[in-house]
Short mmCIF file of C-alpha atoms and ligand atoms in Angstrom, two decimals:
data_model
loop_
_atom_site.label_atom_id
_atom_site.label_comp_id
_atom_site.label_asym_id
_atom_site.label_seq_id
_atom_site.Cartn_x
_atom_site.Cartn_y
_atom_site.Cartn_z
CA UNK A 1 -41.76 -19.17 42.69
CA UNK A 2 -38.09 -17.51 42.02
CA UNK A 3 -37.32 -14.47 40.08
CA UNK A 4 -34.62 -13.55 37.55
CA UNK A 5 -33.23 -9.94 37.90
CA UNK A 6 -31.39 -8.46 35.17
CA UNK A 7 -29.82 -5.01 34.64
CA UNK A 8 -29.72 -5.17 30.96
CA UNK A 9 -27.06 -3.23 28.10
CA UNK A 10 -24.10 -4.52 28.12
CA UNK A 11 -22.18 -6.66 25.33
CA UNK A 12 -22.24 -10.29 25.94
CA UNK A 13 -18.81 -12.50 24.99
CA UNK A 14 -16.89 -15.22 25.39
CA UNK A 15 -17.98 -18.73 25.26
CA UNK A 16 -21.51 -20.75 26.60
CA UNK A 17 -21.49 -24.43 26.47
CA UNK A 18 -25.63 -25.62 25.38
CA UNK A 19 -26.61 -28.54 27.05
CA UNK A 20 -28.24 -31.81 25.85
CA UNK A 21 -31.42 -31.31 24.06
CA UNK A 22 -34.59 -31.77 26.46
CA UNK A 23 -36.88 -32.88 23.66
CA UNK A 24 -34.28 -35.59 23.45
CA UNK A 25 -33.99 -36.45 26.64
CA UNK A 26 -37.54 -37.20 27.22
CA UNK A 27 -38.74 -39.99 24.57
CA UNK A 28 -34.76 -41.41 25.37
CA UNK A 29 -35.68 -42.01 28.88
CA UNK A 30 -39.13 -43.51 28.25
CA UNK A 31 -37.92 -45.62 26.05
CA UNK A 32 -35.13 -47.33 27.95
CA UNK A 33 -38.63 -48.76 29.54
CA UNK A 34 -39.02 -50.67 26.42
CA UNK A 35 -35.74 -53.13 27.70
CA UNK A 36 -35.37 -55.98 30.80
CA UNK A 37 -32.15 -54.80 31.01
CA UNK A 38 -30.57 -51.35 32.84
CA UNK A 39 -29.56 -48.87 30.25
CA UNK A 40 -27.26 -45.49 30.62
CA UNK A 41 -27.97 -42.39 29.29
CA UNK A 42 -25.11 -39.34 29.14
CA UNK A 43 -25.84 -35.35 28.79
CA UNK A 44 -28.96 -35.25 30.31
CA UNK A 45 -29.51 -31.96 31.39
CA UNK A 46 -30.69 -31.01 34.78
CA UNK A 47 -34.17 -29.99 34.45
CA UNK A 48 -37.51 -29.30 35.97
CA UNK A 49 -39.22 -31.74 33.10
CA UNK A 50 -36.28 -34.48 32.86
CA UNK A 51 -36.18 -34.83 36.83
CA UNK A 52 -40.13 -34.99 37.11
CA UNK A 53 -40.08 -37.38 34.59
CA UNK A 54 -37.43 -39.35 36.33
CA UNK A 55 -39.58 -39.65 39.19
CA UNK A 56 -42.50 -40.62 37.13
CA UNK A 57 -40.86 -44.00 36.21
CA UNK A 58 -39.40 -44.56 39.63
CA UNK A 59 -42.92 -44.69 40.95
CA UNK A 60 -43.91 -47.16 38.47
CA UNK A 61 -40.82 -49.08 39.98
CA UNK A 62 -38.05 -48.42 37.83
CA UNK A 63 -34.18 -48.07 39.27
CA UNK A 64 -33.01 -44.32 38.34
CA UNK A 65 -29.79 -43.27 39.55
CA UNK A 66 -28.72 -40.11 38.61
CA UNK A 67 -24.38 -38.89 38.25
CA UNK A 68 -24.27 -36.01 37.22
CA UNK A 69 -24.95 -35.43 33.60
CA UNK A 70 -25.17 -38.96 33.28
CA UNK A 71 -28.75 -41.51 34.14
CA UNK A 72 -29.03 -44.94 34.61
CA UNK A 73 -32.24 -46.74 34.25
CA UNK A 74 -33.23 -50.15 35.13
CA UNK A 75 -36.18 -51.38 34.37
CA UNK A 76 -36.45 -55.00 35.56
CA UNK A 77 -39.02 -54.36 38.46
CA UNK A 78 -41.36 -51.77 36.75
CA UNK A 79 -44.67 -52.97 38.11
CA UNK A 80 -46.68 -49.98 37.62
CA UNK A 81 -48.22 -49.53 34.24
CA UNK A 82 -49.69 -46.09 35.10
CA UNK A 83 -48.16 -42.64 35.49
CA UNK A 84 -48.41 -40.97 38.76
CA UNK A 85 -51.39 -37.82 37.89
CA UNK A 86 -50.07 -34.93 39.32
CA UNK A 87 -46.75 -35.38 38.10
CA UNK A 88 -47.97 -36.62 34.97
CA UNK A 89 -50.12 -33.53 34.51
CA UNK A 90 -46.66 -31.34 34.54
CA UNK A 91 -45.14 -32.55 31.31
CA UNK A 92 -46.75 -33.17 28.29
CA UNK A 93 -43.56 -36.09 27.31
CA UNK A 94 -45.50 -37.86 29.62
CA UNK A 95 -47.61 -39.38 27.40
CA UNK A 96 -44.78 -41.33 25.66
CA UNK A 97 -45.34 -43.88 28.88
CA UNK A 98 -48.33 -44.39 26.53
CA UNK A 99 -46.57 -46.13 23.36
CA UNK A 100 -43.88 -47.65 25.33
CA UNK A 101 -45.88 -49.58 28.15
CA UNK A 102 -48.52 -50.40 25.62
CA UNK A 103 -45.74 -52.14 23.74
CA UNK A 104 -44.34 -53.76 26.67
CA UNK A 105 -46.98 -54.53 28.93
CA UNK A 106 -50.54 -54.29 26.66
CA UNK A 107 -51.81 -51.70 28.67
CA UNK A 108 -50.95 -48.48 30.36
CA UNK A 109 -52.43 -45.32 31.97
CA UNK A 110 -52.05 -41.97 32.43
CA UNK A 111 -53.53 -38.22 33.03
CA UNK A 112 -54.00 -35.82 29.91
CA UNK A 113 -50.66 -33.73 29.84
CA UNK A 114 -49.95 -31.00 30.84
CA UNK A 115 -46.84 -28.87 29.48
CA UNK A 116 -46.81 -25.32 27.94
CA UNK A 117 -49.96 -23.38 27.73
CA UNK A 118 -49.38 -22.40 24.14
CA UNK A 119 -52.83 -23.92 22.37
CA UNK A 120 -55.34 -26.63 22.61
CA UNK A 121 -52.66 -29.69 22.40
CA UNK A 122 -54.74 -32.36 21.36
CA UNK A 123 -53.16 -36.04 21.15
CA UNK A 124 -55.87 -37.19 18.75
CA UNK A 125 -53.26 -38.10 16.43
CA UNK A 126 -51.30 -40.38 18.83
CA UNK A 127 -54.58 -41.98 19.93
CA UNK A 128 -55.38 -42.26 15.78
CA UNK A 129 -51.74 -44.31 15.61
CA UNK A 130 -52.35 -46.51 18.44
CA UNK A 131 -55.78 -47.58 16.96
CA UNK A 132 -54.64 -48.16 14.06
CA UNK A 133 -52.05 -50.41 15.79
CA UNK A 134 -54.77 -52.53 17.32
CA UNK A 135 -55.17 -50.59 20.53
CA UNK A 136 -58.19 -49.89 22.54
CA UNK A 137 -58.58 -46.49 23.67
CA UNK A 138 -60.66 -45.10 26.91
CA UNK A 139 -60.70 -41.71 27.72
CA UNK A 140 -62.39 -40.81 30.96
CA UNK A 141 -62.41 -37.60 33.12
CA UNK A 142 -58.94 -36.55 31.79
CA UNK A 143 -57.78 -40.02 32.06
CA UNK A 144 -56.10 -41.84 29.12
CA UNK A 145 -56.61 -45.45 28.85
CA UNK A 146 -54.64 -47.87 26.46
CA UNK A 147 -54.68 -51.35 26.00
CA UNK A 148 -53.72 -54.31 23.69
CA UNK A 149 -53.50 -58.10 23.78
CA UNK A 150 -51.01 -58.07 20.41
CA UNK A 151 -50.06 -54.98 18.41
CA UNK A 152 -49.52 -55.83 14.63
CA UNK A 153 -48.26 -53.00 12.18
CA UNK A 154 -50.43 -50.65 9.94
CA UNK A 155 -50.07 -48.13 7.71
CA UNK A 156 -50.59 -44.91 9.15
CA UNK A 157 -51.01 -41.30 8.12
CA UNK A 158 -50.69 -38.34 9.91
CA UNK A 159 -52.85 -35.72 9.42
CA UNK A 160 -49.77 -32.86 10.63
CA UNK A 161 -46.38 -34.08 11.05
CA UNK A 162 -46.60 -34.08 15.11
CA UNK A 163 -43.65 -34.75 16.93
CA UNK A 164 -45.36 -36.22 19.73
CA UNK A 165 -47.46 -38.21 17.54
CA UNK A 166 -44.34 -39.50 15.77
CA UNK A 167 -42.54 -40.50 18.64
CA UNK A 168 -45.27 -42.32 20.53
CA UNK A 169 -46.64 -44.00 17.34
CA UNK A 170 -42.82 -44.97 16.53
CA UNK A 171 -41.86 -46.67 20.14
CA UNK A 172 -45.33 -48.50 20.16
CA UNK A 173 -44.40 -49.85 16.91
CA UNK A 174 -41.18 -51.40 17.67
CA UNK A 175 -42.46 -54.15 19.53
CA UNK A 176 -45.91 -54.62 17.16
CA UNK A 177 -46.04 -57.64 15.07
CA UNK A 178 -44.92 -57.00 11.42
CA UNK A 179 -44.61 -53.78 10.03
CA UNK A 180 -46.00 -50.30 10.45
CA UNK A 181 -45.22 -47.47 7.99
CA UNK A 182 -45.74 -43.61 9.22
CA UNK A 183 -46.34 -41.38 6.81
CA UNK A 184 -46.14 -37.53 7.11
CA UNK A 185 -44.04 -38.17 10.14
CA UNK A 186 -42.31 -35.53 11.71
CA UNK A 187 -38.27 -35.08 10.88
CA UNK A 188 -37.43 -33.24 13.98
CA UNK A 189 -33.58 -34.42 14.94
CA UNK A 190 -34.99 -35.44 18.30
CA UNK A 191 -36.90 -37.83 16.72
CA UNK A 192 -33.81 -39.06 15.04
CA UNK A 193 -32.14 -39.21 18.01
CA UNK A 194 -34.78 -41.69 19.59
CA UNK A 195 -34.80 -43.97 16.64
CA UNK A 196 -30.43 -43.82 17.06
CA UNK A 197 -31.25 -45.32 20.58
CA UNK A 198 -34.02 -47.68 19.61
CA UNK A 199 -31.53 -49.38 17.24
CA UNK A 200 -28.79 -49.72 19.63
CA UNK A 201 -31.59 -51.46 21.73
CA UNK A 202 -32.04 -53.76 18.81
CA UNK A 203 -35.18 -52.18 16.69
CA UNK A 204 -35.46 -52.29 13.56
CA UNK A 205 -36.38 -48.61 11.96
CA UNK A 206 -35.89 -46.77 8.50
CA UNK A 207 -36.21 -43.46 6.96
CA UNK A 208 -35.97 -41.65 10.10
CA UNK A 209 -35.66 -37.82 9.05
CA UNK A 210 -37.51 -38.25 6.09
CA UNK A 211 -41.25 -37.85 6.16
CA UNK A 212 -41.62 -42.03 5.68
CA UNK A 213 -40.68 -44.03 9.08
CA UNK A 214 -40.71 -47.72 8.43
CA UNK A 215 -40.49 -50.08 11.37
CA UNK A 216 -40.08 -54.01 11.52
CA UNK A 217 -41.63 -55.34 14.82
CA UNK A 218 -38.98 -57.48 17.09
CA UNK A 219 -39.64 -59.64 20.15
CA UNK A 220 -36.71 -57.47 22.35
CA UNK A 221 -35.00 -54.92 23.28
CA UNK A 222 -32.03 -55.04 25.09
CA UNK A 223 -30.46 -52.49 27.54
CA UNK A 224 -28.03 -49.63 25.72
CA UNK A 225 -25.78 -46.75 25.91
CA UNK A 226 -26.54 -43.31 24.09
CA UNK A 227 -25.27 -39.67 24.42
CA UNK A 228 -28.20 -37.03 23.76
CA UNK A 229 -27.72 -34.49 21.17
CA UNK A 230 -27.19 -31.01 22.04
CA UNK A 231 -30.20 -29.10 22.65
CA UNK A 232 -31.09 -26.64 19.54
CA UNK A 233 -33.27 -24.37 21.01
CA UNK A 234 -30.77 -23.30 23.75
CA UNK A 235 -28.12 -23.04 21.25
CA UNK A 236 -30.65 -20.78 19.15
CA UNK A 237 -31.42 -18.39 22.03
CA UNK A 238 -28.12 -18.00 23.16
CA UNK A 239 -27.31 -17.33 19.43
CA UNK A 240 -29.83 -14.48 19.45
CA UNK A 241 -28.25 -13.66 23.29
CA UNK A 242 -24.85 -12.68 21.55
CA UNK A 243 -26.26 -11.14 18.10
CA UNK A 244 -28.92 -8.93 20.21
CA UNK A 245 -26.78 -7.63 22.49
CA UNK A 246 -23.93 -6.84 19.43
CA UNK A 247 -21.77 -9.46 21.59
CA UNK A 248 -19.19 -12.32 20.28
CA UNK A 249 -20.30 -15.44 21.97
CA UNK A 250 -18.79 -18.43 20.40
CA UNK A 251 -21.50 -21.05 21.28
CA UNK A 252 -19.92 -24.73 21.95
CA UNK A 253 -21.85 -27.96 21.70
CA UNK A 254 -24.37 -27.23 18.52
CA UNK A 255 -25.06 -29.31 15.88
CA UNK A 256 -25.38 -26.49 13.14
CA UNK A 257 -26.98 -28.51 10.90
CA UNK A 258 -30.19 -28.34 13.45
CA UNK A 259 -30.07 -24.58 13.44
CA UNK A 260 -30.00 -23.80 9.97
CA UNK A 261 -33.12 -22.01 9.11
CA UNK A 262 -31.83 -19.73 12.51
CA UNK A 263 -28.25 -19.55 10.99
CA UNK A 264 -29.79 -18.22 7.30
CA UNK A 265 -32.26 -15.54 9.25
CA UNK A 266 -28.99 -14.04 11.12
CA UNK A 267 -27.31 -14.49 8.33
CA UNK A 268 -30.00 -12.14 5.86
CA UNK A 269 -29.84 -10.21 8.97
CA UNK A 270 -26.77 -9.16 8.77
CA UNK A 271 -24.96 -10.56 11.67
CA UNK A 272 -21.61 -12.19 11.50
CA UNK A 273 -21.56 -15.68 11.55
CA UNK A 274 -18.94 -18.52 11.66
CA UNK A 275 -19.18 -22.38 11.54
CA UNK A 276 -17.25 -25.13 13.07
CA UNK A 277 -17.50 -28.52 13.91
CA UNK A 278 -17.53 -27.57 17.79
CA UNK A 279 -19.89 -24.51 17.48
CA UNK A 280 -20.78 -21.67 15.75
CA UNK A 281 -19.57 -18.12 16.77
CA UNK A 282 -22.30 -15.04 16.30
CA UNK A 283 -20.63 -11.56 16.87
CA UNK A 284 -23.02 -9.01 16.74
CA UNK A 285 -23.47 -5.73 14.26
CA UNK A 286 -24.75 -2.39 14.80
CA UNK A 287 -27.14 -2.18 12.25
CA UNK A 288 -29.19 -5.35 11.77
CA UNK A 289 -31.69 -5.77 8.56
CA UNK A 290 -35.52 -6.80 9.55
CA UNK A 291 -35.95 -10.04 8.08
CA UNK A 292 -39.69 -12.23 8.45
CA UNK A 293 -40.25 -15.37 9.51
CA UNK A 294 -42.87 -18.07 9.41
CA UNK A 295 -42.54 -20.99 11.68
CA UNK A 296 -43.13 -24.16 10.16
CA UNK A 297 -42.15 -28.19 10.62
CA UNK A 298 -38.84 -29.29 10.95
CA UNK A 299 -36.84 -28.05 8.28
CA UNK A 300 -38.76 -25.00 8.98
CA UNK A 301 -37.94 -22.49 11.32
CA UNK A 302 -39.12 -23.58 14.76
CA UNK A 303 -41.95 -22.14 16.79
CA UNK A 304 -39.60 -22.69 19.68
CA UNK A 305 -37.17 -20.08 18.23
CA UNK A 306 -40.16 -17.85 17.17
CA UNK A 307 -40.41 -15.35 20.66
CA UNK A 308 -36.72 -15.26 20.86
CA UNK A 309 -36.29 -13.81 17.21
CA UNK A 310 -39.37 -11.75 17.87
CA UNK A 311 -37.14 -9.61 20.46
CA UNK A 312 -33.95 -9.64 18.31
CA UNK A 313 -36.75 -8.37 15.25
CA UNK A 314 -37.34 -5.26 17.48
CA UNK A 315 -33.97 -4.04 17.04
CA UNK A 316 -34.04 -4.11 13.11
CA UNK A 317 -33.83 -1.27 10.74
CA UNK A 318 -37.18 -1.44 9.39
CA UNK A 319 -41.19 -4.26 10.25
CA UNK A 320 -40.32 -7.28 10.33
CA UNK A 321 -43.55 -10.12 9.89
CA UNK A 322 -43.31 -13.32 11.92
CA UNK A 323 -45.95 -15.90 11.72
CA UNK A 324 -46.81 -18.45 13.47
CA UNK A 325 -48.02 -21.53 12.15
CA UNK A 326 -47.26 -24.60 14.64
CA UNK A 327 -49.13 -23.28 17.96
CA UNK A 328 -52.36 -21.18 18.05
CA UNK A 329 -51.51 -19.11 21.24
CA UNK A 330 -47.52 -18.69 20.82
CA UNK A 331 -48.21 -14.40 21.15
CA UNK A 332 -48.11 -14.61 25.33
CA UNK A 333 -45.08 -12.78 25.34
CA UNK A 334 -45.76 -9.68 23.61
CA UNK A 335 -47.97 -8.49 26.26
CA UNK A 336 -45.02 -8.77 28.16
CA UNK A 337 -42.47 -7.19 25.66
CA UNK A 338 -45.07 -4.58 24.94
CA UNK A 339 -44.59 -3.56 29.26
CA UNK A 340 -41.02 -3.17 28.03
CA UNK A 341 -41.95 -0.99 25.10
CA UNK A 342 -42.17 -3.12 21.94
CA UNK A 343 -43.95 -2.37 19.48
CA UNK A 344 -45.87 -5.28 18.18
CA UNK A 345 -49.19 -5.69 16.60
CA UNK A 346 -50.82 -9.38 16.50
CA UNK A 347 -53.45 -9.81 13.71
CA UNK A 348 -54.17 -13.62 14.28
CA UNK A 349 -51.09 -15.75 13.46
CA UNK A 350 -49.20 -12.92 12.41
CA UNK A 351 -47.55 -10.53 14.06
CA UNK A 352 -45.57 -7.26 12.90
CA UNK A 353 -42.85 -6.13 14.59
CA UNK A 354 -41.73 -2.45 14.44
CA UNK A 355 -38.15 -1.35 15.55
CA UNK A 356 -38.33 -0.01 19.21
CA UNK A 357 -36.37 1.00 21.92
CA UNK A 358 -36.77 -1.89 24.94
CA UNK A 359 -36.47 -0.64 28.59
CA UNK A 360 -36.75 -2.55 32.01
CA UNK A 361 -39.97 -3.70 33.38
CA UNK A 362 -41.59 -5.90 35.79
CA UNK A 363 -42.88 -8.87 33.85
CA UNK A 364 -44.22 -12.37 33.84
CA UNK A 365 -43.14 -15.68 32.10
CA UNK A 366 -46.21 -17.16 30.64
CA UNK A 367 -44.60 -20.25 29.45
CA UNK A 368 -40.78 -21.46 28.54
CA UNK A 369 -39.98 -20.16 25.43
CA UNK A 370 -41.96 -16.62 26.33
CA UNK A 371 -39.51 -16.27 29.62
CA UNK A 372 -36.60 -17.16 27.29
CA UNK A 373 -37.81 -13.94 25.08
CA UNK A 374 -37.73 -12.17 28.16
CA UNK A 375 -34.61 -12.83 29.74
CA UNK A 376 -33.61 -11.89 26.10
CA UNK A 377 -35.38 -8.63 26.22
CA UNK A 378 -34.34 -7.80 29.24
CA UNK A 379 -29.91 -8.15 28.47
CA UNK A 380 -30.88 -5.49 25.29
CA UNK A 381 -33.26 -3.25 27.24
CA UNK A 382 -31.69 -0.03 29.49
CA UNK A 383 -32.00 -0.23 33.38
CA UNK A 384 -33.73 -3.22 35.19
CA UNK A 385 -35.81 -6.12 33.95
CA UNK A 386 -37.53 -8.54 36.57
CA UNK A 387 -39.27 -11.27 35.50
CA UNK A 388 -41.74 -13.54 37.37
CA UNK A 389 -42.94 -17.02 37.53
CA UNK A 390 -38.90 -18.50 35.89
CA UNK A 391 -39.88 -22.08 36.59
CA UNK A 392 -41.41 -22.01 33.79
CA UNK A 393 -37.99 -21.44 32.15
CA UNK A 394 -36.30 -23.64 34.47
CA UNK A 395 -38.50 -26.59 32.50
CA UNK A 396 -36.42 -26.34 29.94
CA UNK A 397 -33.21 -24.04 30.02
CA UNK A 398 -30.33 -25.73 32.14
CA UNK A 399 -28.89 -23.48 34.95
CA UNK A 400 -29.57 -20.32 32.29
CA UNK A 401 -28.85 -17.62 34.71
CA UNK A 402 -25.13 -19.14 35.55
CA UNK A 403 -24.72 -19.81 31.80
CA UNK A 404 -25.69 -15.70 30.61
CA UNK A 405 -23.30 -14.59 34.07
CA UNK A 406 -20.57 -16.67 32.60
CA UNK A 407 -20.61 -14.46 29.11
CA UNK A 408 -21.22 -11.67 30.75
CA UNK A 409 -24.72 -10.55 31.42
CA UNK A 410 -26.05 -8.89 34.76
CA UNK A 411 -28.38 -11.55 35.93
CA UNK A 412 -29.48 -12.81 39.16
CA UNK A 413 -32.02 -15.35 40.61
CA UNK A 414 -33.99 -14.34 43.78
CA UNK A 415 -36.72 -15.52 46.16
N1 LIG B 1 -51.47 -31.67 17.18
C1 LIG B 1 -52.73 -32.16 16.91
N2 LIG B 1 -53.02 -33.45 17.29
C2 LIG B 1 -52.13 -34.24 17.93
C3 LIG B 1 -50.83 -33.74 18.20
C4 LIG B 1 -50.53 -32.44 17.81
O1 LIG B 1 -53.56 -31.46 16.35
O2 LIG B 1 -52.46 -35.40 18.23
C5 LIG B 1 -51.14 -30.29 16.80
C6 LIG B 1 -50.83 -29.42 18.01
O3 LIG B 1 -52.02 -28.90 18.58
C7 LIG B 1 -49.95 -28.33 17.41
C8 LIG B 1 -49.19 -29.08 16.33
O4 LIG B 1 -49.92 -30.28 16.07
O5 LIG B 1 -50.73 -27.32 16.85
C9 LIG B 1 -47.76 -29.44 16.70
O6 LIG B 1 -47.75 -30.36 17.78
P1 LIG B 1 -46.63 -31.48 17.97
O7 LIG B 1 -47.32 -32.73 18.35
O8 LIG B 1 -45.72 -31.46 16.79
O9 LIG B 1 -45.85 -30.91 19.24
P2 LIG B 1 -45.52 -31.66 20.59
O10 LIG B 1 -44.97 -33.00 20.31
O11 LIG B 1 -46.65 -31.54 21.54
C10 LIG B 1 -43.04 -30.86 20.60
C11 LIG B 1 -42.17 -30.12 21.57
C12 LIG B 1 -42.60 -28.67 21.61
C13 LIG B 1 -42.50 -28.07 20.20
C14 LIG B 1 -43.33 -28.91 19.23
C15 LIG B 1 -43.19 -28.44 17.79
C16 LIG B 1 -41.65 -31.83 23.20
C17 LIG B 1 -41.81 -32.35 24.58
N3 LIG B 1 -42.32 -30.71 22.90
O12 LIG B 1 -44.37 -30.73 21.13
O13 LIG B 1 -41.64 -28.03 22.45
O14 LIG B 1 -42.98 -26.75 20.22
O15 LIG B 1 -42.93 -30.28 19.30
O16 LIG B 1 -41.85 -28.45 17.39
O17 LIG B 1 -40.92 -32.39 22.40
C18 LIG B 1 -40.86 -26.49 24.02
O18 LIG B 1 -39.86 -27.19 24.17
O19 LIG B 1 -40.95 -25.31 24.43
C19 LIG B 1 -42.02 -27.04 23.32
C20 LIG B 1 -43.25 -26.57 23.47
#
């Protein structure tokens, strides 16, 4: 299963390049699907969920070749309407095979995904979108069932602005007849990434970002070229990396208009901050101000940020209150952080976080962004951190271990 060992308290510094973004990566790939013709995708990070996906769509007959950072995808001989079931059951992005084959080839197949324990991840909403599309559904013994002789656009609400929902309802749409409007759609800049693809491949989409997607139907799509965005959430934990540890990391590759609501906590934190096109740079203070936070939609901060914060909050001057809105189990790591002596108190969605002293412990990742917390944990606490079950990190972090040693931090991967 692997381990990370880490030998926590020293200062991190110097400079930690993030990766493209993951939540990217994974509609992007599905949807070069969508074309008859090969398309090439660059910064695609090397990944437990992006390879498994990879191999998802080579079994359905799909060329992938992989160089690097960089994927190629043809399409032309995918045969195979129907995700494999135990790979599909590993990621949850597998469900965007859903919206794409359905738009492609009328029907498509696959297990109910898996992903991140972290609630009851229901796809009710997706399944509401494709009805209202003209789809019919059949659910069976985990199994989800789509089908469709002609999509033609609808109006369609969303109950919660789910990204999933979003993204599947949005690449079914762009091959429907006419036009289909989502409202309350999620704004997440993944999801504007996707729709920046689509339209090189020829779709026709507005008002991505805003809470109003509008999409024209067309007949094709053709084969394109796209660089992923950076990935946010790495960016955001290695911000927290350098500020917890009272480092100066300069992190390179972040779009810092997708880490606001991070960059304004640090900031009312107290922790030095500066902006560039190329990065931002976080040097760390001695004293840092306890500051709450409520995790919310895109603009909001994001519950994928939420457990990392957590273990910068437990080196603040005073409780901090974080609350979770997005997830309804997103508390598995303070059990975990608690072993390493935080001292946290979970009332529901809420939980308040006193200032503590964090030492080494043997602990467990219960899902990605928990083992990010605790990698975290472990660089501030004294003496020796272990922490079990990484692949669920290695889902989603690319080569994290190599990235921490290059800035500094005592880390190392074992058997
Ligand atoms: N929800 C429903 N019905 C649905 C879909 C969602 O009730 O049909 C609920 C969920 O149960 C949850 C909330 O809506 O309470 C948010 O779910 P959403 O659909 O927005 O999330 P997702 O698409 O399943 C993506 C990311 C998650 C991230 C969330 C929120 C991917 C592959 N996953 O999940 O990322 O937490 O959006 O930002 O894009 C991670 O990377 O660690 C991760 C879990």
């Amino acid at each position: 299963m692997g381990k990370f060992l880490i030998s926590g308290g020293t200062s991190l510094g110097g400079e930690v390049t993030v990766s493209g973004a993951k939540n990217a990566a994974l509609p992007i790939i599905t949807a070069t699907l969508m074309a008859d013709e090969p398309s090439k995708l660059m910064d695609i990070p090397n990944l437990r969920d992006v390879n498994n996906l990879c191999r998802i769509i080579s079994k359905m007959g799909c060329d992938v070749k992989r160089n690097q950072q960089e994927i190629f995808i043809d399409p032309l001989n995918l045969n195979k309407p129907e995700a494999d079931p135990e790979l599909a059951r590993q990621l949850r992005a597998s469900y965007y095979i859903l919206g794409v084959l359905l738009a492609k080839k009328g029907w498509a197949r696959t297990s109910l995904p898996g992903g991140c324990n972290i609630g009851n991840r229901p796809i009710d909403l997706h399944l509401k979108g494709f009805k209202a599309l003209g789809a019919e559904i059949r659910l069976d013994h985990g199994i989800v069932e789509v089908k469709s002789k002609k999509l033609k656009g609808d109006r369609i609400y969303l109950d919660y602005p789910s990204v999933g929902a979003t993204i599947n309802i949005l690449l079914a749409a762009c091959k429907a007849e006419g036009t289909t409007i989502i409202e309350n759609a999620a704004r997440e800049p993944e999801i504007v990434d996707l729709a920046n693809f689509l339209t090189v491949m020829g779709a026709k989409i507005k008002g991505v970002g805003t809470d109003i997607i509008k999409i024209e139907g067309v007949e094709h799509l053709h084969g394109a070229e796209h660089r992923i965005i950076p990935d946010r959430i790495e960016a955001g934990t290695f911000m927290v990396a350098s500020a917890l540890t009272r480092g100066e990391v300069f992190v390179r590759n972040v779009l810092t208009e997708h880490v606001k609501p991070l960059i304004a906590k640090l900031h009312e934190m107290g922790i030095g901050l500066r902006e560039d096109i190329a990065g931002v740079l976080i040097k760390g203070n001695g004293s840092l101000k306890a500051v709450d936070v409520k995790t919310l939609p895109y603009p909001g901060f994001p519950t994928d940020l939420q457990s990392q914060m957590m273990v910068l909050l437990t080196q603040a001057d005073a409780t901090s209150l974080v609350i979770e809105t997005v997830w309804e189990n997103r508390f598995m790591h303070v059990d975990e952080l608690k072993r390493m002596g935080a001292d946290i108190k979970i009332d529901g969605h809420s939980a308040l976080v006193k200032p503590s002293k964090l030492t080494g412990a043997e602990v467990t990742a219960t899902d990605l962004r928990a083992g990010a917390a605790l990698i975290l944990a472990g660089l501030a606490a004294q003496g020796d951190t272990e922490i079990r079950d990484i692949y669920h990190i290695e889902r989603g972090y690319e080569n994290i271990n190599k990235k921490l040693a290059s800035i500094g931090a005592y880390i190392k991967k074992a058997n």
